[in-house]
Tab-separated table of C-alpha atoms in Angstrom:
chain	number	residue	atom	x	y	z
A	492	MET	CA	0.000	0.000	0.000
A	493	VAL	CA	1.213	3.517	-0.742
A	494	LEU	CA	0.431	6.712	1.089
A	495	HIS	CA	-1.190	9.405	-1.017
A	496	PRO	CA	-1.639	12.968	0.273
A	497	ALA	CA	-5.389	12.668	-0.229
A	498	THR	CA	-5.646	9.453	1.763
A	499	THR	CA	-5.130	8.578	5.387
A	500	ALA	CA	-1.622	8.072	6.738
A	501	LEU	CA	-0.671	4.833	8.455
A	502	ALA	CA	1.317	4.296	11.600
A	503	GLY	CA	1.993	1.774	14.387
A	504	LEU	CA	3.702	0.955	17.642
A	505	LEU	CA	7.309	-0.155	18.081
A	506	LEU	CA	7.598	-3.748	19.194
A	507	ALA	CA	9.764	-4.063	22.311
A	508	LEU	CA	11.906	-7.192	22.358
A	509	PRO	CA	13.171	-8.661	25.625
A	510	ALA	CA	16.499	-7.181	26.659
A	511	ALA	CA	18.192	-10.564	26.652
A	512	VAL	CA	17.537	-11.064	22.958
A	513	PRO	CA	20.144	-9.717	20.482
A	514	ALA	CA	18.740	-6.680	18.716
A	515	ASN	CA	18.758	-8.054	15.194
A	516	VAL	CA	17.453	-11.544	15.977
A	517	ALA	CA	13.838	-12.445	15.254
A	518	VAL	CA	11.730	-14.172	17.898
A	519	PRO	CA	8.997	-16.287	16.246
A	520	ALA	CA	6.243	-17.714	18.398
A	521	ALA	CA	6.708	-20.983	16.556
A	522	PRO	CA	9.504	-21.862	14.122
A	523	LEU	CA	8.910	-21.517	10.410
A	524	VAL	CA	9.089	-24.797	8.552
A	525	ARG	CA	12.608	-25.888	7.544
A	526	ALA	CA	13.633	-26.918	4.055
A	527	ALA	CA	13.908	-30.528	5.211
A	528	ASP	CA	10.239	-30.520	6.197
A	529	VAL	CA	8.917	-29.433	2.829
A	530	ASN	CA	11.485	-30.612	0.298
A	531	GLY	CA	12.358	-34.045	1.661
A	532	HIS	CA	16.048	-33.171	2.161
A	533	SER	CA	18.071	-33.767	5.279
A	534	GLY	CA	18.918	-30.067	5.524
A	535	ALA	CA	19.422	-26.817	3.613
A	536	GLY	CA	22.987	-27.769	2.695
A	537	SER	CA	21.739	-30.651	0.531
A	538	LEU	CA	19.663	-28.421	-1.743
A	539	ALA	CA	20.894	-28.456	-5.342
A	540	GLY	CA	19.517	-24.959	-5.972
A	541	PRO	CA	17.245	-22.356	-4.427
A	542	PRO	CA	14.040	-23.886	-3.054
A	543	GLY	CA	11.098	-23.030	-5.249
A	544	ALA	CA	7.432	-22.218	-4.867
A	545	PRO	CA	5.486	-23.154	-1.737
A	546	PRO	CA	4.541	-26.840	-1.615
A	547	GLY	CA	1.601	-27.813	-3.795
A	548	VAL	CA	1.434	-24.536	-5.702
A	549	CYS	CA	3.008	-25.420	-9.052
A	550	PRO	CA	2.597	-28.873	-10.675
A	551	SER	CA	5.898	-30.303	-11.869
A	552	GLY	CA	6.559	-31.108	-15.522
A	553	THR	CA	3.731	-28.933	-16.841
A	554	GLY	CA	4.060	-26.779	-19.942
A	555	TYR	CA	2.079	-23.554	-20.023
A	556	GLY	CA	0.765	-21.398	-22.826
A	557	PRO	CA	-0.183	-17.702	-22.710
A	558	PRO	CA	-1.359	-16.730	-19.222
A	559	LEU	CA	-4.057	-14.267	-20.318
A	560	PRO	CA	-7.144	-15.105	-22.397
A	561	ALA	CA	-6.639	-11.741	-24.174
A	562	THR	CA	-4.130	-8.905	-24.019
A	563	SER	CA	-6.691	-6.739	-22.212
A	564	VAL	CA	-8.832	-8.441	-19.563
A	565	VAL	CA	-11.464	-7.045	-17.189
A	566	ALA	CA	-11.841	-8.523	-13.705
A	567	THR	CA	-15.278	-9.006	-12.153
A	568	LYS	CA	-16.204	-7.181	-8.963
A	569	ILE	CA	-17.082	-9.517	-6.100
A	570	ARG	CA	-17.814	-6.816	-3.536
A	571	SER	CA	-16.829	-3.215	-2.860
A	572	GLY	CA	-17.491	-0.700	-0.079
A	573	PHE	CA	-14.479	-1.618	2.066
A	574	SER	CA	-12.148	0.980	3.542
A	575	PHE	CA	-8.816	0.150	1.844
A	576	LEU	CA	-7.963	-3.405	0.819
A	577	GLU	CA	-4.505	-4.968	0.609
A	578	GLY	CA	-2.503	-8.179	0.873
A	579	PRO	CA	-4.779	-11.016	-0.348
A	580	VAL	CA	-3.669	-14.585	0.382
A	581	TRP	CA	-5.440	-17.840	-0.556
A	582	ILE	CA	-5.681	-20.545	2.107
A	583	ALA	CA	-5.958	-23.644	-0.079
A	584	ASP	CA	-6.699	-26.363	2.473
A	585	ARG	CA	-9.501	-24.250	3.984
A	586	GLY	CA	-10.907	-22.832	0.769
A	587	TYR	CA	-10.972	-19.133	1.588
A	588	LEU	CA	-9.168	-15.856	0.868
A	589	LEU	CA	-7.849	-13.534	3.569
A	590	PHE	CA	-7.064	-9.853	3.000
A	591	SER	CA	-6.283	-6.715	4.996
A	592	ASP	CA	-8.820	-3.883	5.299
A	593	MET	CA	-7.282	-0.690	6.673
A	594	GLY	CA	-9.376	2.024	8.289
A	595	ALA	CA	-8.850	5.702	8.996
A	596	ALA	CA	-5.855	6.644	11.131
A	597	THR	CA	-6.459	7.710	14.723
A	598	GLY	CA	-4.505	8.863	17.757
A	599	SER	CA	-1.532	11.129	18.260
A	600	GLU	CA	0.764	8.738	16.368
A	601	TYR	CA	-1.728	8.544	13.505
A	602	VAL	CA	-2.037	4.769	13.607
A	603	GLN	CA	-4.264	3.189	10.981
A	604	PRO	CA	-6.168	0.148	12.284
A	605	SER	CA	-6.373	-2.937	10.101
A	606	THR	CA	-8.770	-5.880	10.091
A	607	ILE	CA	-8.116	-9.180	8.328
A	608	ARG	CA	-11.301	-10.132	6.499
A	609	ARG	CA	-12.240	-13.469	4.969
A	610	PHE	CA	-13.932	-14.265	1.670
A	611	THR	CA	-15.325	-17.770	1.275
A	612	PRO	CA	-16.511	-18.354	-2.297
A	613	PRO	CA	-18.930	-17.837	-3.780
A	614	ALA	CA	-20.203	-14.875	-1.742
A	615	THR	CA	-19.552	-15.048	2.021
A	616	PHE	CA	-17.591	-12.309	3.779
A	617	ASP	CA	-16.790	-12.119	7.472
A	618	THR	CA	-14.207	-10.750	9.905
A	619	PHE	CA	-11.318	-13.150	10.464
A	620	LEU	CA	-9.137	-11.077	12.804
A	621	PRO	CA	-9.844	-7.547	14.104
A	622	ASN	CA	-6.977	-5.273	15.148
A	623	ALA	CA	-4.457	-7.229	13.080
A	624	GLY	CA	-2.373	-4.185	12.165
A	625	SER	CA	-1.570	-5.829	8.826
A	626	ASN	CA	-0.853	-4.858	5.250
A	627	GLY	CA	0.709	-7.529	2.995
A	628	LEU	CA	0.032	-11.182	3.859
A	629	ALA	CA	1.730	-14.468	2.962
A	630	LEU	CA	1.874	-18.027	4.330
A	631	THR	CA	4.426	-20.179	6.104
A	632	PRO	CA	5.452	-23.180	3.962
A	633	ASP	CA	3.315	-25.554	6.020
A	634	GLY	CA	0.257	-23.378	5.377
A	635	GLN	CA	-0.582	-23.103	9.084
A	636	GLN	CA	0.453	-19.493	9.794
A	637	LEU	CA	0.011	-16.146	8.134
A	638	VAL	CA	3.153	-14.064	7.718
A	639	ALA	CA	2.056	-10.430	7.897
A	640	ALA	CA	3.700	-7.069	7.344
A	641	THR	CA	2.318	-5.360	10.430
A	642	HIS	CA	2.498	-1.592	10.591
A	643	ASP	CA	0.845	-1.403	14.032
A	644	GLN	CA	4.033	-2.710	15.700
A	645	ARG	CA	6.449	-1.841	12.869
A	646	SER	CA	7.245	-5.530	12.541
A	647	VAL	CA	6.737	-8.710	10.559
A	648	SER	CA	4.406	-11.024	12.455
A	649	THR	CA	2.881	-14.470	12.275
A	650	TYR	CA	-0.729	-15.354	13.050
A	651	ARG	CA	-1.613	-19.008	13.567
A	652	LEU	CA	-4.691	-19.916	11.565
A	653	ASP	CA	-6.029	-22.320	14.175
A	654	ASN	CA	-5.986	-20.004	17.206
A	655	LEU	CA	-4.866	-16.577	15.853
A	656	ALA	CA	-1.893	-16.477	18.253
A	657	ARG	CA	0.548	-13.763	17.216
A	658	GLY	CA	4.315	-14.223	16.949
A	659	VAL	CA	7.276	-12.148	15.743
A	660	VAL	CA	9.373	-12.852	12.654
A	661	ALA	CA	11.263	-9.530	12.673
A	662	GLY	CA	10.921	-6.862	15.367
A	663	ASN	CA	13.807	-4.525	14.496
A	664	TYR	CA	17.116	-4.321	12.678
A	665	GLN	CA	20.247	-3.863	14.800
A	666	GLY	CA	18.124	-2.357	17.552
A	667	ARG	CA	16.421	0.191	15.282
A	668	ALA	CA	12.712	0.190	14.558
A	669	PHE	CA	11.630	-0.478	10.997
A	670	ASN	CA	9.710	2.254	9.203
A	671	SER	CA	6.506	0.331	8.417
A	672	PRO	CA	6.828	-3.142	6.855
A	673	ASN	CA	4.586	-3.256	3.821
A	674	ASP	CA	4.714	-6.565	1.938
A	675	VAL	CA	6.203	-10.042	2.394
A	676	ALA	CA	7.326	-13.057	0.351
A	677	VAL	CA	8.243	-16.471	1.782
A	678	ARG	CA	10.453	-19.153	0.208
A	679	SER	CA	9.532	-22.819	0.520
A	680	ASP	CA	12.267	-23.245	3.154
A	681	GLY	CA	10.839	-20.467	5.328
A	682	VAL	CA	13.203	-17.616	4.388
A	683	VAL	CA	11.194	-14.383	4.577
A	684	TYR	CA	11.757	-11.250	2.470
A	685	PHE	CA	9.948	-7.982	3.178
A	686	THR	CA	9.841	-4.350	2.149
A	687	ASP	CA	10.062	-1.405	4.533
A	688	PRO	CA	8.961	1.908	2.989
A	689	ASN	CA	7.900	4.788	5.236
A	690	PHE	CA	4.326	5.143	3.961
A	691	GLN	CA	2.853	3.988	7.268
A	692	ARG	CA	5.357	5.333	9.779
A	693	GLY	CA	3.000	8.168	10.679
A	694	ASN	CA	4.216	10.448	13.462
A	695	ARG	CA	6.708	7.984	14.926
A	696	PRO	CA	10.454	8.721	14.962
A	697	ASP	CA	12.552	7.745	11.943
A	698	GLN	CA	15.099	5.205	13.193
A	699	MET	CA	16.249	4.185	9.702
A	700	SER	CA	18.013	7.502	8.975
A	701	GLY	CA	15.779	8.269	6.021
A	702	ARG	CA	16.408	4.951	4.262
A	703	THR	CA	13.681	2.689	2.929
A	704	SER	CA	14.806	-0.888	2.511
A	705	VAL	CA	14.345	-4.554	1.711
A	706	PHE	CA	15.207	-7.143	4.390
A	707	ARG	CA	15.603	-10.906	4.678
A	708	VAL	CA	14.958	-13.145	7.704
A	709	SER	CA	16.738	-16.510	7.726
A	710	GLY	CA	17.383	-18.727	10.719
A	711	GLY	CA	15.968	-16.029	12.988
A	712	GLN	CA	18.514	-13.475	11.731
A	713	VAL	CA	17.413	-10.201	10.114
A	714	SER	CA	19.709	-9.147	7.244
A	715	LEU	CA	19.691	-6.170	4.907
A	716	VAL	CA	19.063	-6.884	1.215
A	717	ASP	CA	19.077	-3.309	-0.112
A	718	ASP	CA	18.727	0.110	1.541
A	719	ALA	CA	19.093	2.241	-1.589
A	720	LEU	CA	15.571	1.897	-3.030
A	721	ARG	CA	13.085	4.748	-2.881
A	722	GLN	CA	9.935	3.384	-1.281
A	723	PRO	CA	10.121	-0.362	-1.986
A	724	ASN	CA	6.569	-1.685	-2.012
A	725	GLY	CA	5.444	-5.058	-3.430
A	726	ILE	CA	7.732	-8.101	-3.299
A	727	ALA	CA	7.527	-11.541	-4.948
A	728	LEU	CA	9.628	-14.641	-5.691
A	729	SER	CA	9.965	-16.618	-8.917
A	730	PRO	CA	8.631	-20.222	-8.786
A	731	ASP	CA	12.165	-21.671	-8.828
A	732	GLY	CA	13.121	-19.428	-5.911
A	733	GLY	CA	16.009	-17.963	-7.882
A	734	THR	CA	14.741	-14.418	-8.481
A	735	LEU	CA	13.362	-11.835	-6.072
A	736	TYR	CA	11.255	-8.997	-7.534
A	737	VAL	CA	10.697	-5.673	-5.744
A	738	GLY	CA	8.585	-2.753	-6.932
A	739	ALA	CA	10.185	0.590	-6.074
A	740	TYR	CA	7.236	2.965	-5.979
A	741	GLY	CA	9.385	6.078	-5.612
A	742	GLU	CA	11.398	5.177	-8.728
A	743	ASN	CA	8.576	3.733	-10.859
A	744	LYS	CA	10.643	0.590	-11.494
A	745	ILE	CA	10.479	-3.103	-10.729
A	746	TYR	CA	13.877	-4.491	-9.775
A	747	LYS	CA	15.076	-8.080	-9.623
A	748	TYR	CA	17.766	-9.811	-7.565
A	749	ALA	CA	19.354	-13.225	-8.104
A	750	VAL	CA	18.744	-15.401	-5.022
A	751	GLN	CA	21.351	-17.910	-3.861
A	752	PRO	CA	20.501	-21.278	-2.245
A	753	ASP	CA	21.234	-19.855	1.217
A	754	GLY	CA	18.756	-17.009	0.627
A	755	SER	CA	21.326	-14.263	0.062
A	756	THR	CA	20.904	-12.000	-2.941
A	757	GLY	CA	23.105	-10.509	-5.638
A	758	PRO	CA	23.092	-6.928	-6.960
A	759	ARG	CA	19.808	-5.541	-8.229
A	760	SER	CA	19.025	-4.951	-11.896
A	761	VAL	CA	16.021	-3.346	-13.589
A	762	PHE	CA	13.309	-5.835	-14.548
A	763	VAL	CA	10.971	-3.234	-16.086
A	764	ASN	CA	10.629	0.524	-16.140
A	765	TYR	CA	7.081	0.679	-14.882
A	766	VAL	CA	4.372	3.232	-15.665
A	767	GLY	CA	1.740	3.873	-13.013
A	768	GLY	CA	3.339	3.403	-9.593
A	769	PRO	CA	4.130	-0.241	-8.722
A	770	ASP	CA	2.279	-1.577	-5.679
A	771	GLY	CA	1.858	-5.303	-4.896
A	772	GLY	CA	2.671	-8.221	-7.175
A	773	THR	CA	2.586	-11.978	-7.599
A	774	ILE	CA	3.983	-14.721	-9.876
A	775	ASP	CA	2.413	-17.591	-11.796
A	776	CYS	CA	3.878	-21.069	-12.220
A	777	ALA	CA	5.370	-20.185	-15.616
A	778	GLY	CA	7.291	-17.326	-13.998
A	779	ASN	CA	5.093	-14.565	-15.429
A	780	VAL	CA	4.982	-11.471	-13.231
A	781	TYR	CA	1.755	-9.657	-12.259
A	782	TRP	CA	2.175	-6.168	-10.807
A	783	THR	CA	-0.518	-3.757	-9.675
A	784	SER	CA	-0.565	-0.041	-10.316
A	785	GLY	CA	-1.950	2.526	-7.925
A	786	GLY	CA	-2.065	5.140	-10.679
A	787	ASP	CA	-3.918	3.552	-13.583
A	788	GLY	CA	-5.859	0.844	-11.762
A	789	LEU	CA	-4.331	-1.964	-13.823
A	790	VAL	CA	-2.515	-5.212	-13.197
A	791	HIS	CA	0.422	-5.267	-15.637
A	792	VAL	CA	1.507	-8.739	-16.752
A	793	TYR	CA	5.095	-9.486	-17.851
A	794	SER	CA	6.929	-12.537	-19.099
A	795	PRO	CA	9.986	-13.676	-17.103
A	796	THR	CA	12.137	-11.668	-19.537
A	797	GLY	CA	10.207	-8.438	-18.869
A	798	THR	CA	8.085	-8.386	-22.050
A	799	GLN	CA	4.634	-6.964	-21.334
A	800	LEU	CA	1.963	-9.573	-22.127
A	801	GLY	CA	-1.138	-7.534	-21.337
A	802	THR	CA	-3.162	-5.899	-18.586
A	803	ILE	CA	-6.046	-6.694	-16.257
A	804	ARG	CA	-8.444	-3.919	-15.268
A	805	SER	CA	-10.408	-3.904	-12.021
A	806	GLY	CA	-11.189	-0.651	-10.209
A	807	SER	CA	-10.677	2.705	-11.894
A	808	SER	CA	-7.737	3.536	-9.616
A	809	GLY	CA	-5.909	2.365	-6.531
A	810	THR	CA	-5.204	-1.239	-7.532
A	811	THR	CA	-3.073	-2.492	-4.649
A	812	ASN	CA	-2.359	-6.233	-4.716
A	813	VAL	CA	-3.058	-9.647	-6.244
A	814	ALA	CA	-3.042	-13.353	-5.331
A	815	PHE	CA	-3.911	-16.581	-7.125
A	816	GLY	CA	-6.478	-18.911	-5.594
A	817	GLY	CA	-9.462	-21.127	-6.149
A	818	SER	CA	-9.457	-24.916	-6.290
A	819	ASP	CA	-7.043	-24.956	-9.246
A	820	ARG	CA	-5.192	-21.719	-8.358
A	821	ARG	CA	-6.154	-20.160	-11.705
A	822	THR	CA	-8.378	-17.444	-10.234
A	823	LEU	CA	-6.537	-14.164	-9.755
A	824	PHE	CA	-7.954	-12.109	-6.889
A	825	VAL	CA	-7.355	-8.346	-7.083
A	826	THR	CA	-7.783	-5.659	-4.419
A	827	SER	CA	-8.626	-2.327	-5.997
A	828	GLY	CA	-10.604	0.891	-5.672
A	829	ARG	CA	-10.850	4.260	-4.014
A	830	THR	CA	-10.524	4.712	-0.263
A	831	ASN	CA	-13.858	3.873	1.428
A	832	ASP	CA	-15.030	2.107	-1.713
A	833	SER	CA	-12.245	-0.415	-2.096
A	834	GLY	CA	-13.217	-3.758	-3.587
A	835	LEU	CA	-12.292	-7.368	-4.210
A	836	TYR	CA	-12.239	-8.542	-7.837
A	837	SER	CA	-11.452	-11.804	-9.599
A	838	VAL	CA	-10.590	-13.078	-13.073
A	839	ARG	CA	-9.955	-16.561	-14.464
A	840	LEU	CA	-6.533	-17.052	-16.069
A	841	ASN	CA	-4.772	-19.860	-17.917
A	842	VAL	CA	-1.844	-20.532	-15.577
A	843	PRO	CA	-1.961	-21.282	-11.823
A	844	GLY	CA	0.108	-19.210	-9.480
A	845	TYR	CA	1.189	-18.132	-6.024
A	846	PRO	CA	-1.380	-17.798	-3.234
A	847	TYR	CA	0.011	-14.324	-2.348
């Protein structure tokens, strides 16, 4: 999500870690699943290459054709009238979609409350978790916990799906509070990547010295990926786990980074020079990239080489994020629309993809 002058600012509360914990070490409530648990290996060192998409997402040995039924596609509105929607994620084994709905900021720190809502097809909506403080959402590899960029505590959190217990993936970096974590991506071995623009910092002190960054969490350790991007926003991984994509809203570009088997990344390069303000994005099983635009209300679709394949239109403006779902993962869910009339849309596509 991006902060526009005409819309409400976001903010949150700094998460205080126990003094005995090193400042740059994450403290999850329950461990993220290890590579051995999901890939059948004895440990991360036995991996031949970067671990790929989350388990069960992409069928192996499948050839795919064009992802879009036409170069210009219109998504169907499911429901509108929400405050400001973000971060959809499909929960396959339970058959529903979760997404963040952010309200108007309140209080002296200008904190914007956020509720996680649930859509159960074909037409049921309810509240899944009030006061979640969330923006972008993803899943742990075992599918049992949400991984959430949580601006209320300036952290990355987990929420267990069975009891909604909250844990911490990343609370700070070297003792300094993040700006306002915005979006997350999770490898199949549990390595977490997230963006930290300042859109939702509100009236809280800047402890990042004016920098907006991308971070990685691996083995409980928070590491810097890149602190030279202007307002990094959406983030996504290729299905083979070898490429990390980040939309830099302040530069109007989507960058890519080569990802090593241990989760570390190489130098960034430009994937596409984007028009419209890149917000959230996702990937399909053929490696095609879907990126939303806050300016023109479109989802822009690119091949893995950066060739534009077409667009998907939903709301007239303010398209914020996308996720694949449905029983065959070929339904693309889109959050889009003006503040206080934000909506959830869907469109059927030809290639299955990531649940966030």
